[in-house]
């Protein structure tokens, strides 16, 4: 059974930082690209960041470039999202997702495996 379990969400003031973590089990972690998406109620799930298998290549959505950093620890089956300089518009539910070799890395519908989500709220 594949499980992705996010943690680290919460309430933070604008300008602050949060670190999200996602623990993955039930699949061969090194075979999967990992990503973070976010979604507000009634809206589509938006791409935030992704990292390739070995961690050497990363990708970011335009709105988070320079503020967020994605990383993975292949020894611990973990992927993390360090979020700095947070803004109220970063408020969303954040989801961890896993994608195998095929599929567009920035497209939510390509991902077969998802976590349950963690709420991030940034107050102004």
N, CA, C and O of each residue as an XYZ file, in Angstrom:
496
protein
N       0.852     -1.205      0.000
C       0.000      0.000      0.000
C       0.877      1.240      0.000
O       1.729      1.413      0.871
N       0.658      2.098     -0.984
C       1.442      3.319     -1.099
C       0.867      4.370     -0.145
O      -0.341      4.604     -0.106
N       1.756      4.988      0.616
C       1.341      6.049      1.522
C       2.276      7.233      1.417
O       3.497      7.077      1.419
N       1.699      8.416      1.327
C       2.439      9.668      1.384
C       1.822     10.464      2.525
O       0.630     10.770      2.496
N       2.620     10.799      3.520
C       2.116     11.460      4.706
C       2.841     12.793      4.894
O       4.039     12.836      5.171
N       2.080     13.878      4.734
C       2.650     15.213      4.891
C       2.592     15.656      6.351
O       1.741     15.211      7.123
N       3.507     16.531      6.700
C       3.506     17.159      8.022
C       4.189     18.513      7.917
O       4.876     18.802      6.938
N       3.991     19.344      8.946
C       4.708     20.611      9.005
C       3.887     21.837      8.676
O       4.387     22.957      8.784
N       2.646     21.657      8.277
C       1.817     22.822      7.997
C       1.448     23.560      9.271
O       1.717     23.092     10.378
N       0.828     24.719      9.101
C       0.417     25.500     10.263
C       0.135     26.937      9.914
O      -0.028     27.299      8.749
N       0.080     27.755     10.960
C      -0.202     29.190     10.818
C       1.095     29.961     11.028
O       1.822     29.715     11.990
N       1.379     30.885     10.132
C       2.593     31.692     10.236
C       2.284     33.101      9.746
O       1.400     33.302      8.913
N       3.013     34.062     10.265
C       2.842     35.439      9.818
C       3.562     35.659      8.488
O       4.522     34.961      8.161
N       3.085     36.631      7.741
C       3.740     36.986      6.485
C       5.216     37.301      6.737
O       5.572     37.975      7.703
N       6.059     36.795      5.841
C       7.501     36.962      5.999
C       8.175     35.827      6.736
O       9.402     35.732      6.755
N       7.378     34.967      7.341
C       7.912     33.855      8.105
C       8.228     32.654      7.236
O       8.142     32.709      6.010
N       8.596     31.559      7.903
C       9.009     30.332      7.217
C       8.288     29.116      7.785
O       7.891     29.091      8.949
N       8.133     28.121      6.939
C       7.641     26.808      7.343
C       8.395     25.763      6.537
O       8.864     26.027      5.430
N       8.503     24.569      7.113
C       9.109     23.447      6.413
C       8.127     22.286      6.395
O       7.744     21.761      7.440
N       7.729     21.897      5.199
C       6.844     20.746      5.032
C       7.680     19.499      4.760
O       8.712     19.553      4.091
N       7.209     18.385      5.292
C       7.855     17.107      5.040
C       6.829     16.106      4.534
O       5.643     16.198      4.854
N       7.296     15.154      3.743
C       6.439     14.099      3.223
C       7.192     12.783      3.337
O       8.251     12.602      2.736
N       6.635     11.874      4.113
C       7.240     10.554      4.287
C       6.522      9.573      3.375
O       5.294      9.486      3.383
N       7.293      8.842      2.595
C       6.745      7.964      1.561
C       7.032      6.508      1.898
O       8.138      6.165      2.318
N       6.030      5.654      1.712
C       6.214      4.220      1.913
C       5.385      3.460      0.888
O       4.455      4.003      0.292
N       5.742      2.185      0.694
C       4.972      1.330     -0.202
C       5.383      1.392     -1.655
O       4.735      0.765     -2.494
N       6.440      2.126     -1.990
C       6.952      2.150     -3.352
C       8.468      2.303     -3.291
O       9.035      2.643     -2.253
N       9.113      2.040     -4.439
C      10.567      2.206     -4.514
C      10.856      3.678     -4.746
O      10.732      4.176     -5.864
N      11.238      4.361     -3.695
C      11.318      5.824     -3.706
C      12.198      6.352     -4.831
O      11.860      7.353     -5.464
N      13.313      5.696     -5.084
C      14.240      6.157     -6.111
C      13.657      6.080     -7.521
O      14.187      6.706     -8.439
N      12.576      5.324     -7.708
C      11.953      5.201     -9.026
C      10.975      6.336     -9.316
O      10.404      6.417    -10.403
N      10.791      7.216     -8.321
C       9.743      8.223     -8.439
C      10.294      9.641     -8.330
O      11.139      9.942     -7.486
N       9.794     10.489     -9.199
C       9.965     11.928     -9.054
C       8.942     12.411     -8.032
O       7.839     11.872     -7.942
N       9.309     13.408     -7.280
C       8.439     13.887     -6.202
C       8.117     15.359     -6.393
O       8.928     16.127     -6.911
N       6.925     15.737     -5.968
C       6.498     17.119     -6.165
C       5.587     17.577     -5.044
O       5.049     16.779     -4.276
N       5.434     18.885     -4.979
C       4.453     19.533     -4.116
C       3.507     20.344     -5.001
O       3.930     21.056     -5.911
N       2.229     20.213     -4.705
C       1.191     21.012     -5.328
C       0.414     21.697     -4.213
O       0.522     21.322     -3.046
N      -0.366     22.698     -4.581
C      -1.231     23.341     -3.597
C      -2.575     23.643     -4.223
O      -2.708     23.786     -5.438
N      -3.571     23.735     -3.350
C      -4.931     23.903     -3.842
C      -5.760     24.689     -2.843
O      -5.752     24.408     -1.645
N      -6.473     25.674     -3.357
C      -7.443     26.422     -2.566
C      -8.822     25.847     -2.852
O      -9.023     25.245     -3.906
N      -9.781     26.016     -1.939
C     -11.130     25.490     -2.164
C     -11.728     25.988     -3.466
O     -11.709     27.186     -3.746
N     -12.256     25.076     -4.258
C     -12.905     25.440     -5.498
C     -11.975     25.761     -6.649
O     -12.430     26.152     -7.724
N     -10.676     25.602     -6.438
C      -9.707     25.911     -7.491
C      -8.941     24.658     -7.899
O      -8.987     23.632     -7.221
N      -8.236     24.766     -9.019
C      -7.424     23.650     -9.483
C      -6.175     23.504     -8.619
O      -5.743     24.438     -7.944
N      -5.615     22.304     -8.666
C      -4.388     22.028     -7.925
C      -3.203     22.594     -8.732
O      -2.994     22.220     -9.886
N      -2.442     23.486     -8.115
C      -1.351     24.188     -8.797
C       0.003     23.593     -8.451
O       0.254     23.176     -7.321
N       0.868     23.566     -9.456
C       2.229     23.074     -9.267
C       3.039     24.045     -8.416
O       2.996     25.256     -8.633
N       3.780     23.509     -7.446
C       4.639     24.328     -6.595
C       6.111     24.039     -6.875
O       6.879     24.945     -7.196
N       6.495     22.778     -6.751
C       7.901     22.410     -6.929
C       8.013     20.909     -7.168
O       7.142     20.139     -6.764
N       9.094     20.504     -7.829
C       9.339     19.085     -8.075
C      10.832     18.811     -8.074
O      11.650     19.702     -8.305
N      11.166     17.554     -7.807
C      12.573     17.138     -7.779
C      12.690     15.785     -8.469
O      11.867     14.891     -8.275
N      13.760     15.660     -9.295
C      13.999     14.421    -10.013
C      14.541     13.346     -9.072
O      14.762     13.599     -7.888
N      14.749     12.153     -9.609
C      15.058     10.982     -8.814
C      16.250     11.162     -7.876
O      16.168     10.850     -6.688
N      17.355     11.667     -8.417
C      18.555     11.789     -7.603
C      18.651     13.078     -6.831
O      19.571     13.260     -6.034
N      17.703     13.986     -7.058
C      17.708     15.268     -6.369
C      18.513     16.345     -7.055
O      18.578     17.468     -6.557
N      19.131     16.041     -8.184
C      20.006     17.016     -8.823
C      19.257     18.044     -9.662
O      19.791     19.119     -9.935
N      18.056     17.740    -10.069
C      17.274     18.670    -10.872
C      15.993     19.018    -10.130
O      15.275     18.137     -9.657
N      15.717     20.312    -10.035
C      14.517     20.797     -9.362
C      13.780     21.778    -10.261
O      14.366     22.398    -11.148
N      12.481     21.902    -10.014
C      11.628     22.760    -10.811
C      10.689     23.501     -9.864
O      10.274     22.965     -8.836
N      10.358     24.749    -10.227
C       9.519     25.567     -9.352
C       8.472     26.317    -10.154
O       8.685     26.692    -11.307
N       7.314     26.526     -9.495
C       6.335     27.408    -10.068
C       6.835     28.848     -9.993
O       7.629     29.195     -9.119
N       6.365     29.674    -10.912
C       6.866     31.046    -10.995
C       6.636     31.827     -9.702
O       7.466     32.653     -9.323
N       5.527     31.573     -9.029
C       5.174     32.368     -7.853
C       6.031     32.029     -6.626
O       6.021     32.773     -5.645
N       6.763     30.925     -6.672
C       7.534     30.527     -5.486
C       9.045     30.519     -5.732
O       9.824     30.272     -4.812
N       9.453     30.788     -6.962
C      10.891     30.777     -7.281
C      11.645     31.765     -6.401
O      11.226     32.910     -6.229
N      12.753     31.308     -5.852
C      13.568     32.162     -4.999
C      13.127     32.188     -3.549
O      13.844     32.708     -2.694
N      11.947     31.631     -3.255
C      11.446     31.603     -1.872
C      11.330     30.198     -1.317
O      11.553     29.976     -0.127
N      10.982     29.250     -2.169
C      10.786     27.859     -1.747
C      11.928     26.994     -2.270
O      12.491     27.260     -3.332
N      12.261     25.949     -1.501
C      13.284     24.997     -1.918
C      12.793     23.583     -1.654
O      12.401     23.250     -0.536
N      12.817     22.753     -2.694
C      12.438     21.349     -2.546
C      13.707     20.511     -2.440
O      14.715     20.798     -3.086
N      13.636     19.475     -1.616
C      14.771     18.557     -1.474
C      14.236     17.173     -1.154
O      13.085     17.016     -0.746
N      15.087     16.166     -1.345
C      14.690     14.805     -1.024
C      15.849     14.082     -0.351
O      17.018     14.356     -0.623
N      15.499     13.156      0.530
C      16.474     12.301      1.199
C      16.127     10.869      0.809
O      15.195     10.278      1.354
N      16.878     10.320     -0.133
C      16.554      8.992     -0.656
C      16.848      7.875      0.345
O      16.327      6.768      0.210
N      17.662      8.156      1.326
C      17.936      7.163      2.356
C      16.773      7.036      3.335
O      16.587      5.992      3.961
N      15.995      8.103      3.460
C      14.894      8.123      4.437
C      13.516      8.157      3.777
O      12.501      8.223      4.470
N      13.473      8.113      2.448
C      12.191      8.195      1.719
C      11.410      9.448      2.108
O      10.209      9.390      2.371
N      12.102     10.563      2.140
C      11.503     11.822      2.534
C      11.679     12.872      1.445
O      12.700     12.901      0.758
N      10.681     13.731      1.293
C      10.802     14.917      0.466
C      10.342     16.099      1.300
O       9.359     16.007      2.035
N      11.053     17.201      1.182
C      10.764     18.364      2.004
C      10.563     19.596      1.131
O      11.049     19.668      0.002
N       9.836     20.558      1.681
C       9.639     21.850      1.021
C       9.908     22.930      2.051
O       9.119     23.124      2.975
N      11.014     23.629      1.895
C      11.338     24.763      2.749
C      10.722     26.007      2.144
O      11.009     26.365      1.002
N       9.869     26.667      2.922
C       9.143     27.829      2.426
C       9.565     29.050      3.239
O       9.326     29.119      4.444
N      10.187     29.998      2.571
C      10.636     31.238      3.211
C       9.889     32.429      2.625
O       9.268     32.335      1.567
N       9.963     33.539      3.329
C       9.321     34.779      2.872
C       7.879     34.524      2.474
O       7.441     34.928      1.396
N       7.158     33.865      3.334
C       5.786     33.483      3.017
C       4.879     34.696      2.898
O       5.045     35.696      3.596
N       3.924     34.579      2.002
C       2.960     35.642      1.727
C       1.554     35.116      1.984
O       1.327     33.907      1.926
N       0.599     36.015      2.269
C      -0.779     35.556      2.469
C      -1.309     34.734      1.288
O      -2.106     33.816      1.481
N      -0.871     35.059      0.076
C      -1.350     34.311     -1.094
C      -0.767     32.904     -1.182
O      -1.160     32.136     -2.061
N       0.157     32.549     -0.297
C       0.647     31.174     -0.216
C      -0.286     30.278      0.594
O      -0.076     29.068      0.676
N      -1.318     30.875      1.192
C      -2.276     30.100      1.984
C      -3.024     29.110      1.103
O      -3.684     29.498      0.139
N      -2.916     27.827      1.439
C      -3.506     26.751      0.650
C      -3.346     25.440      1.415
O      -2.690     25.383      2.455
N      -3.954     24.405      0.881
C      -3.614     23.050      1.305
C      -2.500     22.545      0.384
O      -2.616     22.603     -0.840
N      -1.431     22.055      0.989
C      -0.270     21.601      0.228
C      -0.255     20.069      0.188
O      -0.439     19.401      1.205
N      -0.031     19.537     -1.012
C      -0.052     18.101     -1.232
C       1.294     17.623     -1.756
O       1.914     18.265     -2.604
N       1.723     16.502     -1.241
C       2.890     15.794     -1.742
C       2.404     14.773     -2.784
O       1.336     14.183     -2.623
N       3.187     14.568     -3.849
C       2.775     13.640     -4.897
C       3.984     12.923     -5.481
O       5.100     13.442     -5.475
N       3.733     11.710     -5.989
C       4.800     10.879     -6.570
C       4.451     10.503     -8.002
O       3.321     10.125     -8.309
N       5.471     10.618     -8.886
C       5.310     10.344    -10.311
C       6.449      9.444    -10.783
O       7.614      9.707    -10.483
N       6.124      8.404    -11.504
C       7.152      7.497    -11.993
C       7.851      8.098    -13.211
O       7.801      9.312    -13.406
N       8.485      7.291    -14.015
C       9.344      7.773    -15.097
C       8.587      8.571    -16.150
O       9.152      9.479    -16.761
N       7.317      8.245    -16.370
C       6.574      8.863    -17.457
C       5.568      9.878    -16.926
O       5.008      9.707    -15.843
N       5.352     10.917    -17.690
C       4.397     11.940    -17.307
C       5.055     13.289    -17.142
O       6.235     13.390    -16.806
N       4.270     14.328    -17.384
C       4.792     15.686    -17.278
C       4.883     16.086    -15.817
O       3.897     16.031    -15.082
N       6.063     16.483    -15.410
C       6.344     16.670    -13.996
C       5.564     17.819    -13.369
O       5.406     17.843    -12.148
N       5.069     18.773    -14.158
C       4.345     19.911    -13.603
C       2.826     19.768    -13.713
O       2.092     20.700    -13.384
N       2.354     18.615    -14.170
C       0.926     18.406    -14.403
C       0.337     17.507    -13.332
O       0.726     16.345    -13.212
N      -0.605     18.036    -12.550
C      -1.169     17.286    -11.430
C      -1.813     15.968    -11.875
O      -1.686     14.954    -11.189
N      -2.490     15.982    -12.998
C      -3.214     14.794    -13.447
C      -2.286     13.639    -13.816
O      -2.743     12.504    -13.956
N      -0.997     13.910    -13.974
C      -0.036     12.852    -14.304
C       0.347     12.022    -13.085
O       0.879     10.921    -13.233
N       0.088     12.527    -11.895
C       0.566     11.894    -10.663
C      -0.435     10.874    -10.141
O      -1.592     11.218     -9.903
N      -0.015      9.632     -9.960
C      -0.924      8.598     -9.459
C      -1.036      8.541     -7.936
O      -2.015      8.023     -7.399
N      -0.039      9.069     -7.251
C      -0.024      8.931     -5.789
C       0.024     10.300     -5.112
O       0.794     11.180     -5.496
N      -0.823     10.449     -4.092
C      -0.976     11.727     -3.398
C      -1.063     11.520     -1.894
O      -1.531     10.486     -1.418
N      -0.602     12.525     -1.157
C      -0.832     12.555      0.273
C      -2.193     13.160      0.573
O      -2.946     13.528     -0.329
N      -2.487     13.253      1.866
C      -3.799     13.752      2.290
C      -3.839     15.271      2.364
O      -4.918     15.855      2.465
N      -2.687     15.915      2.316
C      -2.619     17.371      2.332
C      -2.366     17.919      3.718
O      -2.735     17.311      4.723
N      -1.732     19.077      3.760
C      -1.494     19.785      5.018
C      -1.777     21.259      4.798
O      -1.362     21.837      3.794
N      -2.489     21.869      5.746
C      -2.921     23.259      5.597
C      -1.782     24.204      5.962
O      -1.128     24.048      6.993
N      -1.562     25.181      5.098
C      -0.638     26.279      5.372
C      -1.445     27.565      5.327
O      -2.112     27.859      4.335
N      -1.378     28.326      6.407
C      -2.094     29.594      6.499
C      -1.101     30.694      6.839
O      -0.386     30.613      7.838
N      -1.063     31.727      5.993
C      -0.155     32.844      6.198
C      -0.992     34.087      6.497
O      -1.788     34.521      5.665
N      -0.811     34.649      7.675
C      -1.582     35.821      8.068
C      -0.828     37.088      7.695
O       0.402     37.126      7.690
N      -1.595     38.121      7.383
C      -0.978     39.403      6.974
C      -0.719     40.295      8.168
O      -0.208     41.404      8.011
